Amino acid sequence: MSASNPSLDFTLQRLRLVRQGILRLHKALLESERVVYEQFYGRIQSSTEFFQLVINHDWFSWLRPISQFIVQMDTFLSSKEPVTLTEANQLLEEARMLLDPSEEGPSLKTRYYRAIQRDPAIALMHAEVSKLLVNDV
């Protein structure tokens, strides 16, 4: 991937840490949403049923951009082609924009905001990932 470029190596390592944090956060968000979903619709009977709901049900649709972003990061980090510092920084910026909760706005931002408010573990994970995404690291 990188050819002995310290800035790129540092940014790629940071990107790997961000990916790990987002992956943990995504799992926690799925579980948190499952709990709320089950309060409305009843118990989910199996992991297969849950998987189908995550893929197909509107309730979980706001999480799909996060899932897709994780795949995008995985593809980038496992690329056999050379990658650039600019591309790596672009992914970090996309992560910043994606994980920007808001009381108003698109579904992802508002649902993410509510998840942070309702679940202290998610709030902590959000803070950890946000710390990695600060521009002046």
GROMACS .gro file of N, CA and C in nm:
model
  411
    1MET      N    1   0.081  -0.120   0.000
    1MET     CA    2   0.000   0.000   0.000
    1MET      C    3   0.085   0.126   0.000
    2SER      N    4   0.161   0.149   0.105
    2SER     CA    5   0.243   0.270   0.105
    2SER      C    6   0.389   0.233   0.082
    3ALA      N    7   0.460   0.324   0.023
    3ALA     CA    8   0.600   0.298  -0.008
    3ALA      C    9   0.687   0.387   0.080
    4SER      N   10   0.694   0.355   0.208
    4SER     CA   11   0.780   0.425   0.301
    4SER      C   12   0.753   0.576   0.305
    5ASN      N   13   0.628   0.611   0.326
    5ASN     CA   14   0.587   0.750   0.341
    5ASN      C   15   0.533   0.764   0.483
    6PRO      N   16   0.608   0.825   0.575
    6PRO     CA   17   0.566   0.832   0.715
    6PRO      C   18   0.428   0.896   0.735
    7SER      N   19   0.397   1.001   0.661
    7SER     CA   20   0.266   1.066   0.674
    7SER      C   21   0.155   0.971   0.633
    8LEU      N   22   0.177   0.901   0.522
    8LEU     CA   23   0.076   0.806   0.475
    8LEU      C   24   0.065   0.689   0.573
    9ASP      N   25   0.177   0.637   0.619
    9ASP     CA   26   0.174   0.526   0.715
    9ASP      C   27   0.098   0.564   0.841
   10PHE      N   28   0.123   0.685   0.892
   10PHE     CA   29   0.053   0.733   1.012
   10PHE      C   30  -0.097   0.744   0.985
   11THR      N   31  -0.133   0.799   0.872
   11THR     CA   32  -0.275   0.818   0.839
   11THR      C   33  -0.344   0.684   0.818
   12LEU      N   34  -0.275   0.589   0.756
   12LEU     CA   35  -0.334   0.456   0.738
   12LEU      C   36  -0.354   0.387   0.873
   13GLN      N   37  -0.260   0.403   0.963
   13GLN     CA   38  -0.277   0.345   1.097
   13GLN      C   39  -0.395   0.409   1.168
   14ARG      N   40  -0.406   0.539   1.155
   14ARG     CA   41  -0.520   0.612   1.214
   14ARG      C   42  -0.651   0.563   1.152
   15LEU      N   43  -0.651   0.543   1.022
   15LEU     CA   44  -0.769   0.493   0.952
   15LEU      C   45  -0.808   0.354   1.002
   16ARG      N   46  -0.709   0.269   1.028
   16ARG     CA   47  -0.737   0.135   1.083
   16ARG      C   48  -0.801   0.146   1.221
   17LEU      N   49  -0.752   0.237   1.302
   17LEU     CA   50  -0.809   0.258   1.436
   17LEU      C   51  -0.952   0.311   1.425
   18VAL      N   52  -0.974   0.403   1.334
   18VAL     CA   53  -1.109   0.457   1.312
   18VAL      C   54  -1.201   0.345   1.267
   19ARG      N   55  -1.154   0.261   1.176
   19ARG     CA   56  -1.234   0.149   1.127
   19ARG      C   57  -1.274   0.057   1.242
   20GLN      N   58  -1.180   0.024   1.329
   20GLN     CA   59  -1.211  -0.061   1.444
   20GLN      C   60  -1.315   0.004   1.534
   21GLY      N   61  -1.299   0.133   1.558
   21GLY     CA   62  -1.395   0.205   1.641
   21GLY      C   63  -1.533   0.209   1.578
   22ILE      N   64  -1.540   0.235   1.449
   22ILE     CA   65  -1.669   0.240   1.380
   22ILE      C   66  -1.733   0.102   1.378
   23LEU      N   67  -1.654  -0.001   1.361
   23LEU     CA   68  -1.707  -0.137   1.362
   23LEU      C   69  -1.771  -0.169   1.498
   24ARG      N   70  -1.702  -0.136   1.607
   24ARG     CA   71  -1.759  -0.157   1.742
   24ARG      C   72  -1.885  -0.073   1.761
   25LEU      N   73  -1.878   0.051   1.716
   25LEU     CA   74  -1.992   0.142   1.727
   25LEU      C   75  -2.111   0.088   1.648
   26HIS      N   76  -2.086   0.041   1.528
   26HIS     CA   77  -2.191  -0.013   1.443
   26HIS      C   78  -2.259  -0.132   1.510
   27LYS      N   79  -2.181  -0.220   1.568
   27LYS     CA   80  -2.237  -0.337   1.637
   27LYS      C   81  -2.325  -0.292   1.755
   28ALA      N   82  -2.276  -0.195   1.830
   28ALA     CA   83  -2.353  -0.144   1.944
   28ALA      C   84  -2.482  -0.076   1.897
   29LEU      N   85  -2.474  -0.002   1.787
   29LEU     CA   86  -2.594   0.062   1.731
   29LEU      C   87  -2.696  -0.042   1.687
   30LEU      N   88  -2.649  -0.148   1.624
   30LEU     CA   89  -2.740  -0.255   1.582
   30LEU      C   90  -2.811  -0.315   1.703
   31GLU      N   91  -2.736  -0.344   1.807
   31GLU     CA   92  -2.797  -0.404   1.926
   31GLU      C   93  -2.893  -0.307   1.995
   32SER      N   94  -2.855  -0.181   2.001
   32SER     CA   95  -2.941  -0.080   2.062
   32SER      C   96  -3.072  -0.066   1.983
   33GLU      N   97  -3.060  -0.062   1.852
   33GLU     CA   98  -3.180  -0.052   1.768
   33GLU      C   99  -3.265  -0.178   1.778
   34ARG      N  100  -3.201  -0.291   1.796
   34ARG     CA  101  -3.276  -0.417   1.813
   34ARG      C  102  -3.364  -0.409   1.937
   35VAL      N  103  -3.309  -0.357   2.046
   35VAL     CA  104  -3.385  -0.345   2.171
   35VAL      C  105  -3.507  -0.257   2.149
   36VAL      N  106  -3.487  -0.142   2.087
   36VAL     CA  107  -3.599  -0.050   2.064
   36VAL      C  108  -3.700  -0.113   1.967
   37TYR      N  109  -3.651  -0.176   1.862
   37TYR     CA  110  -3.739  -0.244   1.765
   37TYR      C  111  -3.827  -0.347   1.836
   38GLU      N  112  -3.765  -0.426   1.924
   38GLU     CA  113  -3.841  -0.531   1.993
   38GLU      C  114  -3.945  -0.472   2.088
   39GLN      N  115  -3.924  -0.353   2.139
   39GLN     CA  116  -4.024  -0.287   2.222
   39GLN      C  117  -4.149  -0.254   2.141
   40PHE      N  118  -4.131  -0.225   2.013
   40PHE     CA  119  -4.243  -0.192   1.926
   40PHE      C  120  -4.305  -0.314   1.860
   41TYR      N  121  -4.224  -0.408   1.816
   41TYR     CA  122  -4.272  -0.517   1.731
   41TYR      C  123  -4.264  -0.655   1.795
   42GLY      N  124  -4.209  -0.665   1.911
   42GLY     CA  125  -4.195  -0.796   1.975
   42GLY      C  126  -4.057  -0.856   1.949
   43ARG      N  127  -4.034  -0.965   2.020
   43ARG     CA  128  -3.902  -1.030   2.019
   43ARG      C  129  -3.865  -1.081   1.880
   44ILE      N  130  -3.740  -1.059   1.843
   44ILE     CA  131  -3.684  -1.116   1.721
   44ILE      C  132  -3.641  -1.258   1.757
   45GLN      N  133  -3.686  -1.354   1.679
   45GLN     CA  134  -3.672  -1.495   1.717
   45GLN      C  135  -3.535  -1.556   1.692
   46SER      N  136  -3.461  -1.504   1.595
   46SER     CA  137  -3.333  -1.568   1.560
   46SER      C  138  -3.238  -1.467   1.500
   47SER      N  139  -3.112  -1.506   1.492
   47SER     CA  140  -3.014  -1.418   1.429
   47SER      C  141  -3.041  -1.405   1.280
   48THR      N  142  -3.097  -1.509   1.219
   48THR     CA  143  -3.133  -1.503   1.077
   48THR      C  144  -3.244  -1.400   1.055
   49GLU      N  145  -3.344  -1.402   1.141
   49GLU     CA  146  -3.452  -1.304   1.131
   49GLU      C  147  -3.397  -1.163   1.151
   50PHE      N  148  -3.308  -1.147   1.249
   50PHE     CA  149  -3.248  -1.016   1.274
   50PHE      C  150  -3.169  -0.969   1.153
   51PHE      N  151  -3.090  -1.057   1.096
   51PHE     CA  152  -3.013  -1.023   0.976
   51PHE      C  153  -3.105  -0.976   0.863
   52GLN      N  154  -3.214  -1.048   0.841
   52GLN     CA  155  -3.309  -1.009   0.736
   52GLN      C  156  -3.371  -0.872   0.765
   53LEU      N  157  -3.402  -0.847   0.891
   53LEU     CA  158  -3.459  -0.717   0.928
   53LEU      C  159  -3.357  -0.605   0.903
   54VAL      N  160  -3.232  -0.629   0.942
   54VAL     CA  161  -3.128  -0.528   0.923
   54VAL      C  162  -3.113  -0.495   0.774
   55ILE      N  163  -3.122  -0.595   0.691
   55ILE     CA  164  -3.105  -0.575   0.547
   55ILE      C  165  -3.229  -0.513   0.483
   56ASN      N  166  -3.348  -0.553   0.528
   56ASN     CA  167  -3.469  -0.518   0.454
   56ASN      C  168  -3.567  -0.423   0.523
   57HIS      N  169  -3.566  -0.414   0.653
   57HIS     CA  170  -3.668  -0.335   0.723
   57HIS      C  171  -3.627  -0.188   0.731
   58ASP      N  172  -3.724  -0.101   0.710
   58ASP     CA  173  -3.698   0.043   0.717
   58ASP      C  174  -3.644   0.087   0.852
   59TRP      N  175  -3.679   0.016   0.958
   59TRP     CA  176  -3.634   0.053   1.092
   59TRP      C  177  -3.482   0.066   1.098
   60PHE      N  178  -3.413  -0.023   1.028
   60PHE     CA  179  -3.267  -0.029   1.034
   60PHE      C  180  -3.200   0.041   0.916
   61SER      N  181  -3.278   0.099   0.827
   61SER     CA  182  -3.221   0.157   0.705
   61SER      C  183  -3.120   0.267   0.733
   62TRP      N  184  -3.137   0.341   0.841
   62TRP     CA  185  -3.044   0.450   0.871
   62TRP      C  186  -2.903   0.400   0.901
   63LEU      N  187  -2.890   0.272   0.936
   63LEU     CA  188  -2.758   0.215   0.966
   63LEU      C  189  -2.684   0.167   0.842
   64ARG      N  190  -2.754   0.154   0.732
   64ARG     CA  191  -2.691   0.101   0.610
   64ARG      C  192  -2.576   0.186   0.558
   65PRO      N  193  -2.584   0.319   0.562
   65PRO     CA  194  -2.467   0.397   0.517
   65PRO      C  195  -2.342   0.369   0.602
   66ILE      N  196  -2.360   0.340   0.730
   66ILE     CA  197  -2.245   0.305   0.814
   66ILE      C  198  -2.189   0.171   0.770
   67SER      N  199  -2.277   0.075   0.744
   67SER     CA  200  -2.233  -0.057   0.695
   67SER      C  201  -2.155  -0.043   0.566
   68GLN      N  202  -2.209   0.036   0.475
   68GLN     CA  203  -2.144   0.056   0.345
   68GLN      C  204  -2.010   0.126   0.360
   69PHE      N  205  -2.002   0.218   0.454
   69PHE     CA  206  -1.876   0.289   0.477
   69PHE      C  207  -1.769   0.194   0.531
   70ILE      N  208  -1.808   0.103   0.619
   70ILE     CA  209  -1.712   0.004   0.671
   70ILE      C  210  -1.657  -0.079   0.556
   71VAL      N  211  -1.744  -0.120   0.464
   71VAL     CA  212  -1.699  -0.197   0.347
   71VAL      C  213  -1.604  -0.112   0.263
   72GLN      N  214  -1.637   0.014   0.246
   72GLN     CA  215  -1.551   0.105   0.169
   72GLN      C  216  -1.412   0.116   0.233
   73MET      N  217  -1.409   0.128   0.365
   73MET     CA  218  -1.281   0.135   0.436
   73MET      C  219  -1.203   0.005   0.421
   74ASP      N  220  -1.272  -0.107   0.434
   74ASP     CA  221  -1.207  -0.238   0.420
   74ASP      C  222  -1.145  -0.253   0.282
   75THR      N  223  -1.220  -0.213   0.181
   75THR     CA  224  -1.170  -0.222   0.043
   75THR      C  225  -1.046  -0.136   0.026
   76PHE      N  226  -1.051  -0.016   0.078
   76PHE     CA  227  -0.937   0.075   0.068
   76PHE      C  228  -0.815   0.020   0.141
   77LEU      N  229  -0.836  -0.025   0.265
   77LEU     CA  230  -0.724  -0.071   0.347
   77LEU      C  231  -0.663  -0.203   0.299
   78SER      N  232  -0.740  -0.279   0.223
   78SER     CA  233  -0.686  -0.406   0.172
   78SER      C  234  -0.644  -0.398   0.026
   79SER      N  235  -0.646  -0.279  -0.030
   79SER     CA  236  -0.612  -0.260  -0.170
   79SER      C  237  -0.469  -0.305  -0.200
   80LYS      N  238  -0.454  -0.374  -0.308
   80LYS     CA  239  -0.321  -0.414  -0.354
   80LYS      C  240  -0.257  -0.301  -0.437
   81GLU      N  241  -0.339  -0.210  -0.482
   81GLU     CA  242  -0.292  -0.093  -0.556
   81GLU      C  243  -0.240   0.012  -0.459
   82PRO      N  244  -0.146   0.095  -0.502
   82PRO     CA  245  -0.097   0.203  -0.415
   82PRO      C  246  -0.210   0.300  -0.382
   83VAL      N  247  -0.210   0.346  -0.259
   83VAL     CA  248  -0.309   0.445  -0.215
   83VAL      C  249  -0.235   0.573  -0.181
   84THR      N  250  -0.310   0.683  -0.180
   84THR     CA  251  -0.247   0.812  -0.154
   84THR      C  252  -0.292   0.869  -0.020
   85LEU      N  253  -0.214   0.962   0.028
   85LEU     CA  254  -0.247   1.033   0.152
   85LEU      C  255  -0.379   1.108   0.134
   86THR      N  256  -0.399   1.165   0.018
   86THR     CA  257  -0.523   1.238  -0.010
   86THR      C  258  -0.644   1.145   0.001
   87GLU      N  259  -0.634   1.026  -0.055
   87GLU     CA  260  -0.745   0.930  -0.049
   87GLU      C  261  -0.772   0.888   0.096
   88ALA      N  262  -0.667   0.865   0.171
   88ALA     CA  263  -0.683   0.825   0.311
   88ALA      C  264  -0.749   0.939   0.391
   89ASN      N  265  -0.703   1.061   0.369
   89ASN     CA  266  -0.762   1.176   0.439
   89ASN      C  267  -0.907   1.197   0.398
   90GLN      N  268  -0.939   1.168   0.272
   90GLN     CA  269  -1.078   1.178   0.226
   90GLN      C  270  -1.168   1.082   0.304
   91LEU      N  271  -1.120   0.960   0.327
   91LEU     CA  272  -1.198   0.863   0.404
   91LEU      C  273  -1.218   0.911   0.548
   92LEU      N  274  -1.116   0.968   0.606
   92LEU     CA  275  -1.131   1.022   0.741
   92LEU      C  276  -1.234   1.134   0.745
   93GLU      N  277  -1.234   1.218   0.643
   93GLU     CA  278  -1.332   1.326   0.635
   93GLU      C  279  -1.473   1.269   0.616
   94GLU      N  280  -1.487   1.167   0.535
   94GLU     CA  281  -1.617   1.102   0.518
   94GLU      C  282  -1.666   1.045   0.650
   95ALA      N  283  -1.575   0.987   0.727
   95ALA     CA  284  -1.613   0.933   0.858
   95ALA      C  285  -1.662   1.046   0.950
   96ARG      N  286  -1.592   1.159   0.947
   96ARG     CA  287  -1.633   1.275   1.028
   96ARG      C  288  -1.775   1.318   0.992
   97MET      N  289  -1.801   1.327   0.864
   97MET     CA  290  -1.934   1.372   0.818
   97MET      C  291  -2.041   1.268   0.850
   98LEU      N  292  -2.008   1.141   0.834
   98LEU     CA  293  -2.103   1.033   0.858
   98LEU      C  294  -2.143   1.027   1.005
   99LEU      N  295  -2.047   1.044   1.093
   99LEU     CA  296  -2.071   1.030   1.237
   99LEU      C  297  -2.088   1.165   1.305
  100ASP      N  298  -2.167   1.249   1.243
  100ASP     CA  299  -2.195   1.382   1.295
  100ASP      C  300  -2.342   1.387   1.337
  101PRO      N  301  -2.372   1.353   1.463
  101PRO     CA  302  -2.512   1.347   1.507
  101PRO      C  303  -2.575   1.485   1.510
  102SER      N  304  -2.708   1.487   1.492
  102SER     CA  305  -2.779   1.613   1.492
  102SER      C  306  -2.923   1.591   1.537
  103GLU      N  307  -2.977   1.688   1.608
  103GLU     CA  308  -3.117   1.680   1.650
  103GLU      C  309  -3.211   1.695   1.532
  104GLU      N  310  -3.164   1.759   1.426
  104GLU     CA  311  -3.245   1.780   1.306
  104GLU      C  312  -3.164   1.739   1.184
  105GLY      N  313  -3.233   1.704   1.079
  105GLY     CA  314  -3.164   1.670   0.956
  105GLY      C  315  -3.199   1.532   0.907
  106PRO      N  316  -3.109   1.474   0.827
  106PRO     CA  317  -3.136   1.342   0.770
  106PRO      C  318  -3.152   1.235   0.878
  107SER      N  319  -3.219   1.129   0.843
  107SER     CA  320  -3.250   1.020   0.936
  107SER      C  321  -3.126   0.968   1.007
  108LEU      N  322  -3.018   0.946   0.934
  108LEU     CA  323  -2.898   0.892   0.997
  108LEU      C  324  -2.851   0.982   1.110
  109LYS      N  325  -2.846   1.109   1.086
  109LYS     CA  326  -2.795   1.202   1.186
  109LYS      C  327  -2.887   1.211   1.308
  110THR      N  328  -3.018   1.213   1.286
  110THR     CA  329  -3.111   1.225   1.398
  110THR      C  330  -3.123   1.093   1.475
  111ARG      N  331  -3.127   0.983   1.406
  111ARG     CA  332  -3.135   0.853   1.474
  111ARG      C  333  -3.006   0.825   1.551
  112TYR      N  334  -2.894   0.864   1.492
  112TYR     CA  335  -2.766   0.849   1.560
  112TYR      C  336  -2.763   0.936   1.686
  113TYR      N  337  -2.810   1.058   1.676
  113TYR     CA  338  -2.818   1.148   1.790
  113TYR      C  339  -2.901   1.085   1.902
  114ARG      N  340  -3.018   1.029   1.867
  114ARG     CA  341  -3.105   0.967   1.968
  114ARG      C  342  -3.039   0.845   2.031
  115ALA      N  343  -2.967   0.768   1.952
  115ALA     CA  344  -2.897   0.650   2.006
  115ALA      C  345  -2.791   0.694   2.107
  116ILE      N  346  -2.719   0.800   2.077
  116ILE     CA  347  -2.618   0.852   2.169
  116ILE      C  348  -2.684   0.899   2.298
  117GLN      N  349  -2.799   0.963   2.288
  117GLN     CA  350  -2.870   1.014   2.405
  117GLN      C  351  -2.923   0.901   2.493
  118ARG      N  352  -2.966   0.792   2.431
  118ARG     CA  353  -3.031   0.685   2.508
  118ARG      C  354  -2.933   0.582   2.563
  119ASP      N  355  -2.815   0.571   2.505
  119ASP     CA  356  -2.724   0.461   2.542
  119ASP      C  357  -2.585   0.516   2.575
  120PRO      N  358  -2.548   0.516   2.704
  120PRO     CA  359  -2.417   0.569   2.743
  120PRO      C  360  -2.299   0.497   2.676
  121ALA      N  361  -2.311   0.369   2.650
  121ALA     CA  362  -2.202   0.295   2.584
  121ALA      C  363  -2.180   0.350   2.443
  122ILE      N  364  -2.288   0.381   2.374
  122ILE     CA  365  -2.277   0.438   2.239
  122ILE      C  366  -2.217   0.578   2.247
  123ALA      N  367  -2.258   0.654   2.345
  123ALA     CA  368  -2.201   0.789   2.363
  123ALA      C  369  -2.050   0.781   2.384
  124LEU      N  370  -2.007   0.685   2.463
  124LEU     CA  371  -1.864   0.668   2.489
  124LEU      C  372  -1.790   0.627   2.362
  125MET      N  373  -1.845   0.532   2.287
  125MET     CA  374  -1.783   0.489   2.162
  125MET      C  375  -1.777   0.603   2.062
  126HIS      N  376  -1.884   0.681   2.056
  126HIS     CA  377  -1.885   0.797   1.966
  126HIS      C  378  -1.772   0.894   2.004
  127ALA      N  379  -1.755   0.918   2.133
  127ALA     CA  380  -1.649   1.008   2.178
  127ALA      C  381  -1.512   0.954   2.141
  128GLU      N  382  -1.493   0.824   2.155
  128GLU     CA  383  -1.364   0.763   2.122
  128GLU      C  384  -1.332   0.776   1.973
  129VAL      N  385  -1.431   0.749   1.888
  129VAL     CA  386  -1.409   0.760   1.744
  129VAL      C  387  -1.390   0.906   1.706
  130SER      N  388  -1.469   0.994   1.764
  130SER     CA  389  -1.456   1.137   1.734
  130SER      C  390  -1.318   1.189   1.768
  131LYS      N  391  -1.262   1.139   1.877
  131LYS     CA  392  -1.128   1.180   1.918
  131LYS      C  393  -1.025   1.141   1.810
  132LEU      N  394  -1.044   1.024   1.750
  132LEU     CA  395  -0.953   0.979   1.644
  132LEU      C  396  -0.970   1.061   1.517
  133LEU      N  397  -1.086   1.123   1.502
  133LEU     CA  398  -1.116   1.196   1.380
  133LEU      C  399  -1.083   1.344   1.386
  134VAL      N  400  -1.031   1.389   1.499
  134VAL     CA  401  -0.993   1.530   1.511
  134VAL      C  402  -0.884   1.558   1.409
  135ASN      N  403  -0.898   1.669   1.338
  135ASN     CA  404  -0.805   1.704   1.229
  135ASN      C  405  -0.660   1.714   1.271
  136ASP      N  406  -0.631   1.761   1.391
  136ASP     CA  407  -0.492   1.789   1.428
  136ASP      C  408  -0.427   1.677   1.509
  137VAL      N  409  -0.465   1.553   1.481
  137VAL     CA  410  -0.404   1.439   1.552
  137VAL      C  411  -0.260   1.425   1.511
   0.00000   0.00000   0.00000
